[in-house]
XYZ file of C-alpha atoms in Angstrom:
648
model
C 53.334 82.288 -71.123
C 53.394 85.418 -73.684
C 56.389 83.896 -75.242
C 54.792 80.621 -76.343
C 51.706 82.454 -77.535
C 54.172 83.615 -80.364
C 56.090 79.941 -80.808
C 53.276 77.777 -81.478
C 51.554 79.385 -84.495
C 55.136 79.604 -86.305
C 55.590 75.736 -86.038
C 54.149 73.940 -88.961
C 55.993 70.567 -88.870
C 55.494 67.854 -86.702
C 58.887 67.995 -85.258
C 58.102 71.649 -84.220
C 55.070 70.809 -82.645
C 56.684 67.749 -80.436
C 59.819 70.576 -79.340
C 56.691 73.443 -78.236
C 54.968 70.652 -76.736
C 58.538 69.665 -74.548
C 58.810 73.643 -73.752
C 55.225 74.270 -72.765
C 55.541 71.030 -70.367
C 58.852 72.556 -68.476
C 57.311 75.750 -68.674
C 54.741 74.993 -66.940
C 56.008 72.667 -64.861
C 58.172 75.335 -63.344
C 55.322 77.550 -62.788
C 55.040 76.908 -58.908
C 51.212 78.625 -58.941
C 50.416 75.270 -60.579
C 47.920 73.043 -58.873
C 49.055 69.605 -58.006
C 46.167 68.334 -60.327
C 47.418 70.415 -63.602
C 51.037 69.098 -62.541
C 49.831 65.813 -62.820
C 47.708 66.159 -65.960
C 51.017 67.695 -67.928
C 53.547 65.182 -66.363
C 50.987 62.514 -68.381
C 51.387 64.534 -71.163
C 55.011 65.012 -71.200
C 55.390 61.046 -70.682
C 52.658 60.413 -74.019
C 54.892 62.730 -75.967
C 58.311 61.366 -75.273
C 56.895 57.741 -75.890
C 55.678 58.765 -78.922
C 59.030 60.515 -80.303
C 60.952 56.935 -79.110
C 58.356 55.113 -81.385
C 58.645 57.335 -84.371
C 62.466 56.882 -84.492
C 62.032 52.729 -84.533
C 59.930 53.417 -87.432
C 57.271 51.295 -89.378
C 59.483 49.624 -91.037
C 61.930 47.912 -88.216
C 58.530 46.281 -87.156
C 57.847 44.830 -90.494
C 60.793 43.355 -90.917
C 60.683 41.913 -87.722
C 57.150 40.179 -87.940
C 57.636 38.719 -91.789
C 60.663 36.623 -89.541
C 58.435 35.690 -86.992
C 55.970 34.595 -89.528
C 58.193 32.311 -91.224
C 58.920 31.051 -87.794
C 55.343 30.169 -87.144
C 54.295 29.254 -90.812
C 56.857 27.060 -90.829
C 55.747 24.636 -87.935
C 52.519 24.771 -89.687
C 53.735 22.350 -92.283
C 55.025 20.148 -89.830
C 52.225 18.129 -88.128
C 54.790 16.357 -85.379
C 53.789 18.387 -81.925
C 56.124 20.781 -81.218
C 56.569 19.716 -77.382
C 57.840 16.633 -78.759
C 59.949 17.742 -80.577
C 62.031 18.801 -77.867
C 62.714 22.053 -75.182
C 64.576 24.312 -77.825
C 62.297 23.696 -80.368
C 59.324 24.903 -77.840
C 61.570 27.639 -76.570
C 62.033 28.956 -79.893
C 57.972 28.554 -80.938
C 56.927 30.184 -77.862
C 59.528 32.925 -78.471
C 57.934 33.680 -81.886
C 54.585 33.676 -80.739
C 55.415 36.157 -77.509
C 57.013 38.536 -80.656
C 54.109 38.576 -82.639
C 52.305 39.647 -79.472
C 55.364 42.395 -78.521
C 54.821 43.588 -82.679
C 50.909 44.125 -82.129
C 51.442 45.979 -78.929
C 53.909 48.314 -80.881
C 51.872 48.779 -83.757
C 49.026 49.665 -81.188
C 51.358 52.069 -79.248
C 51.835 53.938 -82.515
C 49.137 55.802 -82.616
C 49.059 55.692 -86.350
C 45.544 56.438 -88.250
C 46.334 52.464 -89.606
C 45.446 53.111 -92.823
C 46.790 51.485 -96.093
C 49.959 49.548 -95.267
C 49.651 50.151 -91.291
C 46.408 48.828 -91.191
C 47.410 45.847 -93.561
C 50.547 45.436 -91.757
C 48.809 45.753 -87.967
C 46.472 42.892 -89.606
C 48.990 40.598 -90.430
C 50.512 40.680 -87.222
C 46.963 39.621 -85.905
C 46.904 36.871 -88.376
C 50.187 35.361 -87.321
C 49.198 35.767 -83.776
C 46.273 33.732 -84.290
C 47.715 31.006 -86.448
C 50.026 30.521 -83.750
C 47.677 30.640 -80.448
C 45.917 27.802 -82.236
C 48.829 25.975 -82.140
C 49.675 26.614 -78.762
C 46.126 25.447 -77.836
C 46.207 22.474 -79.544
C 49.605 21.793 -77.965
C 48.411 22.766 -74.752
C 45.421 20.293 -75.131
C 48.414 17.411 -76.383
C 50.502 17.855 -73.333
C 47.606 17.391 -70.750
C 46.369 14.185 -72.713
C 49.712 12.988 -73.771
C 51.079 13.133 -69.914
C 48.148 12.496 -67.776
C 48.812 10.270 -64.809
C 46.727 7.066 -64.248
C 44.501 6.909 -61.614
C 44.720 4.263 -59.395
C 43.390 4.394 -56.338
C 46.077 1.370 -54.780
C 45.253 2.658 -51.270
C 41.628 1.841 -51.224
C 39.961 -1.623 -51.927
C 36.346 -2.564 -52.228
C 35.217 -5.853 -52.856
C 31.597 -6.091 -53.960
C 29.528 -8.517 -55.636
C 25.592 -9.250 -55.242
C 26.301 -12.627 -54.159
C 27.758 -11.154 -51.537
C 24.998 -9.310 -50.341
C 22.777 -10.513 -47.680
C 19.100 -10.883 -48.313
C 18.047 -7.860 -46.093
C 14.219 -8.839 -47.037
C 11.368 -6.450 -46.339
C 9.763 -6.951 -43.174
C 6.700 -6.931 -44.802
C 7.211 -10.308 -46.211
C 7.471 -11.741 -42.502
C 4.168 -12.590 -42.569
C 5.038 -15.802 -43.733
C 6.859 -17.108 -40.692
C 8.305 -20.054 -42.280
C 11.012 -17.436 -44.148
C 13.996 -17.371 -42.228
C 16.012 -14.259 -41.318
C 20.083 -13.663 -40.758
C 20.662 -12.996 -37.379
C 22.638 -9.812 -38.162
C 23.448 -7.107 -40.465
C 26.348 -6.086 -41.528
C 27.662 -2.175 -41.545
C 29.898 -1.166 -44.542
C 32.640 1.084 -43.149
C 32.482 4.691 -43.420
C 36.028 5.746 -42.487
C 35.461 9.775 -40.976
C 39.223 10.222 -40.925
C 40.114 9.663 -44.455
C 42.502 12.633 -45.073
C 42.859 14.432 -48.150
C 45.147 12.682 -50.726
C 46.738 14.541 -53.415
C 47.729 12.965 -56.854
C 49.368 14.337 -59.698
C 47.034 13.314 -62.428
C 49.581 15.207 -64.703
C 53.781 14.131 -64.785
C 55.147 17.029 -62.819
C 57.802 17.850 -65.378
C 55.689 19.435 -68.079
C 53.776 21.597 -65.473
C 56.407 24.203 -66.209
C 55.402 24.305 -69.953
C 51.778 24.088 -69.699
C 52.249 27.351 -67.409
C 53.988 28.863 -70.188
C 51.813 28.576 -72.976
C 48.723 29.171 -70.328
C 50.590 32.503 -69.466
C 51.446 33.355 -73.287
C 47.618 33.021 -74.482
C 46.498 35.377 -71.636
C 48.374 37.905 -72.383
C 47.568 37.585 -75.500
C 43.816 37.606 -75.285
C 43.236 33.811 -75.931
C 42.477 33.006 -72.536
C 38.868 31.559 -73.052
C 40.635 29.729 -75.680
C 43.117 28.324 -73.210
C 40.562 27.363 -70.763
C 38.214 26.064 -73.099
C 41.037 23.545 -74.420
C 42.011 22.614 -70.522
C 38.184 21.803 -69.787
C 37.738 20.036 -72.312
C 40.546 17.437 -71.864
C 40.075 17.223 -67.790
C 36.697 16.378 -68.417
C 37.686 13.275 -70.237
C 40.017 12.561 -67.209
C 37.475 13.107 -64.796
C 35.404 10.520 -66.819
C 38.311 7.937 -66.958
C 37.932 8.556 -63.502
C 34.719 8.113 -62.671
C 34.885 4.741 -64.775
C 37.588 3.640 -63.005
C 35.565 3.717 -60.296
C 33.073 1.800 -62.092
C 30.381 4.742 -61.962
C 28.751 4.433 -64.707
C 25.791 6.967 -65.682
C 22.648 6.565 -64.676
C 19.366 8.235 -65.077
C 16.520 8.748 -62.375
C 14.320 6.400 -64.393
C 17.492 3.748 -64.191
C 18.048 3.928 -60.768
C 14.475 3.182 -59.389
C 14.028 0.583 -62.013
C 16.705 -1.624 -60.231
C 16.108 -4.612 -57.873
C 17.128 -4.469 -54.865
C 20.419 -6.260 -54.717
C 21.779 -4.896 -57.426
C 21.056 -1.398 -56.276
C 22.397 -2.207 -52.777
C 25.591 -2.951 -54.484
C 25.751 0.459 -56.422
C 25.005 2.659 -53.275
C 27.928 0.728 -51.460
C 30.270 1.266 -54.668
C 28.319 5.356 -54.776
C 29.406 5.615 -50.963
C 32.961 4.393 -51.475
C 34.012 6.133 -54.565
C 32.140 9.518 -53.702
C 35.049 9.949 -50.778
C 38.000 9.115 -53.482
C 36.572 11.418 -55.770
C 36.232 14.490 -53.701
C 39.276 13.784 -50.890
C 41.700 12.506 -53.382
C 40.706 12.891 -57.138
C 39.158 16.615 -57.051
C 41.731 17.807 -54.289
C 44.332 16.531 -57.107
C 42.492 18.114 -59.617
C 41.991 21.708 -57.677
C 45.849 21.617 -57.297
C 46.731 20.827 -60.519
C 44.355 24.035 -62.075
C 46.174 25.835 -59.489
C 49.918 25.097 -60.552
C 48.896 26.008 -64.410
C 46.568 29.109 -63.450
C 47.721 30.433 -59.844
C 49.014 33.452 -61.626
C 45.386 34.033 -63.179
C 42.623 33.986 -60.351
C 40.088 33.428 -60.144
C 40.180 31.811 -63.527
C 41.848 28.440 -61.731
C 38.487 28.307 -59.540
C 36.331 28.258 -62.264
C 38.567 25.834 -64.888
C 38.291 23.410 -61.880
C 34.648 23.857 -61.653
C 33.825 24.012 -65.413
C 35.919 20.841 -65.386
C 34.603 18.809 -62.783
C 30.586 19.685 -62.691
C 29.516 17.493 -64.824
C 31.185 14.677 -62.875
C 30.082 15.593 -59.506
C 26.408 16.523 -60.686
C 26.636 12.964 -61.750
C 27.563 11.139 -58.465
C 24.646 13.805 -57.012
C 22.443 12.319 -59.321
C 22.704 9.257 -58.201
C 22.399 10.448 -54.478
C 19.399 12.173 -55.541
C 17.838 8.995 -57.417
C 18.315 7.061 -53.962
C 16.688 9.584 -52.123
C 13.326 9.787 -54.105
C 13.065 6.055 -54.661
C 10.145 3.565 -52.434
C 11.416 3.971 -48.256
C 11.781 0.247 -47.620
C 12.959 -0.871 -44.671
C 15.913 -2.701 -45.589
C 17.338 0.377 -47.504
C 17.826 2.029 -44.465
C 21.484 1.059 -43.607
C 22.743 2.071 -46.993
C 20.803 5.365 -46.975
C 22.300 6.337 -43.604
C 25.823 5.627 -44.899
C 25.135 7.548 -48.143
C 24.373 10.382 -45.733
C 26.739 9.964 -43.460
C 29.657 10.129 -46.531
C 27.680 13.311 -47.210
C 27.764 14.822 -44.863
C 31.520 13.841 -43.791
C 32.522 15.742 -46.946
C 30.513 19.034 -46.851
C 33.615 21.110 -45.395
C 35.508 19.572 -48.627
C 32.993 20.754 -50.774
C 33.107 24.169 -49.023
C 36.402 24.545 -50.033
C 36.443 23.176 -53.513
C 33.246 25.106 -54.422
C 33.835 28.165 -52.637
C 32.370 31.572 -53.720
C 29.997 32.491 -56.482
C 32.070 30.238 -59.364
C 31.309 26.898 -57.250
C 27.885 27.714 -55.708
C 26.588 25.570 -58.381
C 27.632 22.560 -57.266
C 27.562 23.595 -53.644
C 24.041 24.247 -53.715
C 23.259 20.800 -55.469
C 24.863 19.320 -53.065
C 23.440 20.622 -49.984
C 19.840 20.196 -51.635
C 20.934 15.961 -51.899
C 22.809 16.017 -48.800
C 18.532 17.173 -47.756
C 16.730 14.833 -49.437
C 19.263 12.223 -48.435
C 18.536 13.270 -44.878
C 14.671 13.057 -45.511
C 14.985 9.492 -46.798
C 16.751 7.811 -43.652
C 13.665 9.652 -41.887
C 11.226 8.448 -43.899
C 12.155 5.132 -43.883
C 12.698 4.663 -40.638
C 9.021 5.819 -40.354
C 8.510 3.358 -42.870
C 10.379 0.377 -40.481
C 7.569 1.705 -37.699
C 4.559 1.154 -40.150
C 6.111 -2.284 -41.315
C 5.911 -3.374 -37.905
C 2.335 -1.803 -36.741
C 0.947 -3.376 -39.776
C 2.581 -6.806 -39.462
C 0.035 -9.727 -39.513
C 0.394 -13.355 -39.533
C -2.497 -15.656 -40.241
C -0.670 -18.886 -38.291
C 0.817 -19.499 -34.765
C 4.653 -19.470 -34.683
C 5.535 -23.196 -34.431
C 7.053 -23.949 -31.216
C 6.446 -20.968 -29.264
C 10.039 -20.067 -30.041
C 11.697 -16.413 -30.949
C 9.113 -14.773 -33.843
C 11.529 -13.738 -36.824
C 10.427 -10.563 -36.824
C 11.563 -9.847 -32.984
C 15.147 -11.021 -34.051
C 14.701 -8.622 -37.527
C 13.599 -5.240 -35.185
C 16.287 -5.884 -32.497
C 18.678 -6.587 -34.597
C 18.278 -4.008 -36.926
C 17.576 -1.956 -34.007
C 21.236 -3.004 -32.545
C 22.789 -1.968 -36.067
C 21.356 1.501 -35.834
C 23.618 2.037 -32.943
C 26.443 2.760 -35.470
C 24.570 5.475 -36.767
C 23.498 7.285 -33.287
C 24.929 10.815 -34.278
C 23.379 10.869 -37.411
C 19.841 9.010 -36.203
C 19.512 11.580 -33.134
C 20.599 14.887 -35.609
C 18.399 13.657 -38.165
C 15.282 12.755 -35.896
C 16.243 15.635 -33.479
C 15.584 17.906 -36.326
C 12.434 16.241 -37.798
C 10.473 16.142 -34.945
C 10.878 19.959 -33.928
C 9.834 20.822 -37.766
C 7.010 18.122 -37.317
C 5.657 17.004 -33.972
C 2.846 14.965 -35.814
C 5.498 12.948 -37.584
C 6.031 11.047 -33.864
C 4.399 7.513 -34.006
C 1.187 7.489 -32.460
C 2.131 5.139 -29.600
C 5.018 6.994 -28.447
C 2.968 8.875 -25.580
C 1.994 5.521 -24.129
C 5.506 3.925 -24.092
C 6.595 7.244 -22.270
C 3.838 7.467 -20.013
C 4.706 3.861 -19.220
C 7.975 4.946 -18.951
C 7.689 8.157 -16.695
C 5.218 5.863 -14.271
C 7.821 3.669 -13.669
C 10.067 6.435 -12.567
C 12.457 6.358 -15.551
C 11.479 9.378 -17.459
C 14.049 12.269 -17.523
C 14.311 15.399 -19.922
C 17.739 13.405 -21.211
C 16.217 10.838 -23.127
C 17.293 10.782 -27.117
C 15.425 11.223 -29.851
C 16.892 8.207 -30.539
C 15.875 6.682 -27.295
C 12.581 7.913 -27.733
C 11.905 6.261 -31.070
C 13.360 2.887 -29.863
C 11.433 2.280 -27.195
C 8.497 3.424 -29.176
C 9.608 0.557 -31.597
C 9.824 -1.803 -29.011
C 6.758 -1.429 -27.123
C 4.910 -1.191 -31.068
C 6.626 -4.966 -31.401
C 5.477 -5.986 -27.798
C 2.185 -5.226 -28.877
C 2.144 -7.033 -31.941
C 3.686 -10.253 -29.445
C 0.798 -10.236 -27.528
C -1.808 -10.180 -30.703
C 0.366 -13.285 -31.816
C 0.272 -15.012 -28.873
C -3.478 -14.769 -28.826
C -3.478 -17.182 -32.034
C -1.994 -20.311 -29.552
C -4.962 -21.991 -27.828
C -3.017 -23.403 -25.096
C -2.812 -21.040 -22.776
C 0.895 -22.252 -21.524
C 2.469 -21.764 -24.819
C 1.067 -18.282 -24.941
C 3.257 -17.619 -21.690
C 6.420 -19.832 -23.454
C 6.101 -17.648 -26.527
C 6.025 -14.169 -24.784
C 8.577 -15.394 -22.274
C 10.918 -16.403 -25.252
C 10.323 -13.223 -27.113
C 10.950 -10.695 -24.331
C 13.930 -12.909 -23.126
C 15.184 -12.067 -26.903
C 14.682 -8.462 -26.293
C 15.937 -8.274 -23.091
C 19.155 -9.858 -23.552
C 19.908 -8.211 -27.061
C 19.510 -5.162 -25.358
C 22.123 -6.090 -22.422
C 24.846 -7.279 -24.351
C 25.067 -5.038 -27.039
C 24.579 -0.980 -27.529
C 21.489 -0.744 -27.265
C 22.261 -0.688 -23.566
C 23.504 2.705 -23.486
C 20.536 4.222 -25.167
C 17.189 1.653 -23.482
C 18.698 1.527 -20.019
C 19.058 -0.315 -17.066
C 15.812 0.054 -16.235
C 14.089 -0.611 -19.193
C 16.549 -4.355 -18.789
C 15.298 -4.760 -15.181
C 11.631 -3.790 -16.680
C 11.909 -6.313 -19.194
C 13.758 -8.880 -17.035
C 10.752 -9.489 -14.947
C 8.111 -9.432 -17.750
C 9.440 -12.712 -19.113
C 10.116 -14.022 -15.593
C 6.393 -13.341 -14.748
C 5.277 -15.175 -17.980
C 7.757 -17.966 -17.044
C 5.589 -18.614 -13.916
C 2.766 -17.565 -15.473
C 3.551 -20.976 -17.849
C 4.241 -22.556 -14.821
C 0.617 -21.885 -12.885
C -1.144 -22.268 -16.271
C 0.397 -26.156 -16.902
C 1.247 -27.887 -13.548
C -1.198 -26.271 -10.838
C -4.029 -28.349 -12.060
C -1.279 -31.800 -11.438
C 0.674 -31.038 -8.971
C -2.314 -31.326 -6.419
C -2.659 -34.684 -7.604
C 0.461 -35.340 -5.129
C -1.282 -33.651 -2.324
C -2.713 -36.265 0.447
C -6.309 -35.774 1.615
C -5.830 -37.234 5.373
C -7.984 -40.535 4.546
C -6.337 -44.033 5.263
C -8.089 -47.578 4.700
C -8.395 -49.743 1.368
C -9.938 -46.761 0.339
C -7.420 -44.085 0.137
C -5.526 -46.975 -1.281
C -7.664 -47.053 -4.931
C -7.674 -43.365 -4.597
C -4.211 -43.628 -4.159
C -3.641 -45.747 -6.968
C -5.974 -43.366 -9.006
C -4.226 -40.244 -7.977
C -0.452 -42.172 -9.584
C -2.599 -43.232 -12.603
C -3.698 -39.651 -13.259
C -0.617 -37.799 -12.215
C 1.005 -40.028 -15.113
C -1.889 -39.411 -17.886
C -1.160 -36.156 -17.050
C 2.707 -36.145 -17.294
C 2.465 -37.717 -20.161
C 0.390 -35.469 -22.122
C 2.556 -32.425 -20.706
C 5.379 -34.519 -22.198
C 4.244 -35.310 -25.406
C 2.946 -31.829 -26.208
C 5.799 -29.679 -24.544
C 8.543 -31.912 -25.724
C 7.834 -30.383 -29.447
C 7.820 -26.689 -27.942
C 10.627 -24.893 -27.489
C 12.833 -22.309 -25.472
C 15.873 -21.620 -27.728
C 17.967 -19.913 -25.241
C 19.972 -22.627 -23.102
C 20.346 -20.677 -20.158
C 16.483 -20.056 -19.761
C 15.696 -23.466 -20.974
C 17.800 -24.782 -17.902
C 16.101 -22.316 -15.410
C 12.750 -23.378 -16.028
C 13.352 -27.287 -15.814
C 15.150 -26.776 -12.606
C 12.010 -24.781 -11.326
C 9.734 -27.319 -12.420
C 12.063 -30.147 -11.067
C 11.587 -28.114 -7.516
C 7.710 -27.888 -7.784
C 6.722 -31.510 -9.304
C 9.458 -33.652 -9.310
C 10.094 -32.966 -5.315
C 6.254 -33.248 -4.929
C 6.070 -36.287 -6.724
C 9.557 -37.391 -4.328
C 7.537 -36.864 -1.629
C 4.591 -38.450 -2.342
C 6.098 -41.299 -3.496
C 7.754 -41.906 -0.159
C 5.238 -41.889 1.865
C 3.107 -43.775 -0.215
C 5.415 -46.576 -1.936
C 4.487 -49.447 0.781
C 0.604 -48.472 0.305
C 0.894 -49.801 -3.241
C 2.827 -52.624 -5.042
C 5.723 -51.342 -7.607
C 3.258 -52.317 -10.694
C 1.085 -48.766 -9.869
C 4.497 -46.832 -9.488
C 5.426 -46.532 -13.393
C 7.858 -43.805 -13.272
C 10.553 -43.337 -10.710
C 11.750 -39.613 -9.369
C 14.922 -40.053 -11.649
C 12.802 -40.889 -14.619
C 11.102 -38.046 -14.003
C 13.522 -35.577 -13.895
C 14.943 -37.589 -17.269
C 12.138 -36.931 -19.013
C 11.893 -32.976 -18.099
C 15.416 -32.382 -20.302
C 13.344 -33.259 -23.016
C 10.847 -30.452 -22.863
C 11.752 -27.229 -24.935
C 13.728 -29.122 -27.216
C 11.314 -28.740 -30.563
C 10.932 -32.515 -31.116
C 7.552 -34.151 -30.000
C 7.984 -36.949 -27.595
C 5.609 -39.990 -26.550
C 5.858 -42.266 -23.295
C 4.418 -45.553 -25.563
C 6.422 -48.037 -23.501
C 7.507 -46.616 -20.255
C 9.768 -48.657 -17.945
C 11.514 -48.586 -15.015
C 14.942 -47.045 -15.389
């Protein structure tokens, strides 16, 4: 160490300093009492110094010369206002080989270690200058590629075919108080496919991939990378847009959406539910990919390209969702709602994965908060479908006796809901452990009814629970309507038609699987009992008309002749008034005139036989057979009148 104590202070020049600074490093590097930490420090040192000695040979002026030809290079595309990538692959070679030298020249000039004054500094900001002239070139080419090659969307393996003629009228039930409006005896269930898989597109032509990576790569390295991105936002945002009309979703506002009628909406939330699965399974996958084959080498800068790109779409198909949600819970919205939520919720592991970490929460979040209020609609109006049918009122008898329109609207729309069972029992499931109030206020009877009966278990639904709560709500409103018929018969024909509806929808569809067999046996013999009920209340003041009292004589033969002459009057007034009701179901029209054909017309048989030589043929105005004619017209809505009876 003494002997380079007496070196250093004898070397003035720079060249002197750089050899005593080569012989102090391999002095001390072998000094074995060295620490592994000072052996590291001086190996850094020695490295510096022999980098510096390299650079200091090229000299100043070898750089110069080197970045007035890449200038020219650049300056002279800047005349020329043809794209460069058009121009051809060697012209783009060569561009993007003069642009990666300016880059090499500033790192050089930086590497220097110069004090970049006067001509250093003038030349190191030249190079700068050159290097920006030509990153905006490469940006705007970048942003002229993407446009220029961009693949048309066209979804060819989806269709939809929507029109609001071609919606049904799914009217409020609150307009049924006007029973003269009729009702379709179904509704229909758009399609929500759960195994769509995802679908990738290349919304850019493969084969310039390769030279948007190229000039993505060049302007990171060179410190243009916001630059880069900016310019690839900004033109996948206007293809995300194409998209989205395309799709024909156009932007709406809040204010928009709850302005619309019905039908028209209803045809927008069918469109919403359709495209919203393209656009995430196919278009965004396809759009995630592509950000990944130009900026794979550069996370997580793809991620957040891809969601700086596509936000402002998918906040506007949310916005939509979230318009829906908030809008008036009418019964009839109810289907679409339900498949809005069920699309939803089918594509919250997509969204996961598209919108993954901190960069995508965003969107995530936004989406989980409409995927909620989504959720909170379907259960508010199917609340809503309770109310409509606690508070239904009609102010005149249903004509006929027949089925009331608004037991074919509940169990049919009851029977649709079966699609939806999952989603109704997670939904409700859910809601009614957060809010035991929120349970309609005659569900404890309908159970208690229920567990009496024996049919109560721990198993039942909350799906189940609500839909016999439904049910027994309508039952109650049949029995306030039936009041309204002053013949006490056609109060017994009404029910017996109504629960006959209920019953049988329930058997042969679904709803089987979630009311019951017993709740079908239940019902079964509730309109049975009215049946006979109908039965006691018309004929059990005639048929003892055909009942003999024992007496014989010329007596018993005017009472005789009175008891035929009232039976008739009587038969005829049943006739005329129950031809006009009716009992729409064949099956249980046919079951009831074959047990009234057992009760009267075997009565009247009988009577008649025993009793035909007592009397001439002139008191006997109706034969057995004409009888049992005449009873195939009852039920059959037309009113009927016995003016000129005859003998068949």
């Amino acid at each position: 160490m003494g002997d380079i104590d007496k070196i250093v202070p004898e070397m003035g020049e720079e060249e002197n300093l750089i050899a005593a600074a080569e012989h102090l490093v391999r002095a001390l590097g072998s000094n074995k009492n060295l620490t592994s930490k000072m052996k590291r420090v001086l190996a850094d040192l020695g490295s510096q110094l022999s980098t510096m000695a390299t650079i200091s040979d090229e000299g100043v002026s070898e750089i110069e010369e080197q970045l007035n030809i890449v200038q020219e290079k650049i300056l002279s595309r800047e005349a020329d206002q043809s794209m460069i990538w058009d121009s051809g692959p060697d012209e783009a070679s060569e561009y993007l080989n003069a642009a990666d030298e300016a880059r090499k020249l500033i790192e050089r000039l930086d590497g220097l270690c110069l004090e970049k004054n006067g001509h250093e500094k003038e030349l190191l900001r030249k190079a700068h200058d050159v290097l920006q002239m030509a990153m905006n070139r490469l940006e705007e080419e970048f942003r002229h590629i993407l446009v220029q090659n961009r693949q048309p969307f066209e979804p060819e393996h989806m269709s939809f075919r929507s029109s609001e003629e071609d919606i049904m009228d799914e009217s409020s039930i609150i307009s049924y108080g006007d029973d003269s409006i009729s009702i379709d005896d179904s509704f229909q269930r758009d399609s929500v496919s759960r195994t769509s898989e995802e679908f990738i597109v290349h919304l850019v032509r493969a084969d310039v991939i390769p030279d948007l990576r190229c000039i993505a790569n060049l302007m990171f390295l060179s410190n243009y990378d916001h630059e880069c991105c900016q310019a690839y936002v900004m033109a996948r945002k206007d293809a995300l847009d194409e998209c989205l009309f395309i799709l024909e979703m156009e932007k709406l506002s809040i204010e928009d959406v709850l302005k619309m009628e019905w039908g028209h909406l209803n045809s927008k939330i069918k469109r919403w539910v359709w495209a919203l699965k393209i656009f995430v399974r196919s278009y965004l996958a396809s759009e995630k990919f592509l950000s990944e084959q130009i900026f794979g080498e550069f996370e997580p800068v793809n991620v957040s390209c891809f969601v700086e790109a596509s936000k402002a779409s998918m906040l506007q198909l949310l916005n939509f969702g979230e318009a829906v949600s908030i809008g008036p819970h009418k019964p009839e919205k109810l289907f679409c709602i339900l498949d809005m939520y069920e699309v939803l919720a089918d594509l919250l592991s997509d969204i996961d994965a598209l919108y993954a970490d901190k960069i995508g929460s965003s969107v995530r979040i936004e989406y989980y908060e409409v995927l909620r209020r989504v959720g909170d609609s379907v259960r508010g109006t199917f609340m809503e479908f309770e109310n409509a049918i606690a508070s239904y009122t009609a102010s005149n008898p249903f004509a006929g006796g027949g089925v009331l329109h608004l037991t074919k609207y509940v169990m049919n729309y009851l029977r649709t809901l079966t699609d939806y069972t999952e989603t109704l029992n997670l939904l409700l499931r859910n809601h009614d452990k957060e809010d035991p109030s929120s349970a309609p206020a005659n569900m404890n009877s309908a159970m208690e009814e229920e567990s009496l009966s024996g049919s109560l278990t721990s198993n039942f639904s909350p799906m189940a629970i609500r839909y016999r709560s439904v049910t027994s709500i309508l039952e109650s409103k049949l029995h306030e309507k039936s009041k309204m018929y002053k013949d006490v018969s056609l109060q017994h024909i009404f029910l017996m038609n109504n629960i006959h509806y209920m019953a049988q929808k329930v058997k042969n569809s679904e709803l089987r699987l979630i009311f019951g067999d017993n709740w079908i046996r239940k019902h079964n013999w509730k309109f049975q009992q009215h049946a006979m009920d109908y039965e006691r209340a018309t004929w059990s003041s005639i048929l003892p008309l055909l009942k003999d009292d024992g007496n014989s004589g010329s007596s018993s033969v005017s009472k005789l002749k009175e008891r035929f002459k009232n039976f008739y009057l009587a038969f005829e007034e049943v006739y005329k008034t129950q031809s006009a009701w009716v009992i729409p179901n064949v099956h249980l029209r046919e079951d009831l005139r074959i047990s009234i054909s057992l009760k009267v017309i075997q009565a009247y048989r009988t009577f008649e036989s025993r009793h035909k030589n007592q009397i001439s043929d002139k008191h006997i105005k109706y034969s057995a057979d004409d009888l049992q004619s005449y009873l195939l017209d009852l039920f059959e809505g037309s009113s009927k009148s016995l003016h000129n009876p005859h003998r068949r």
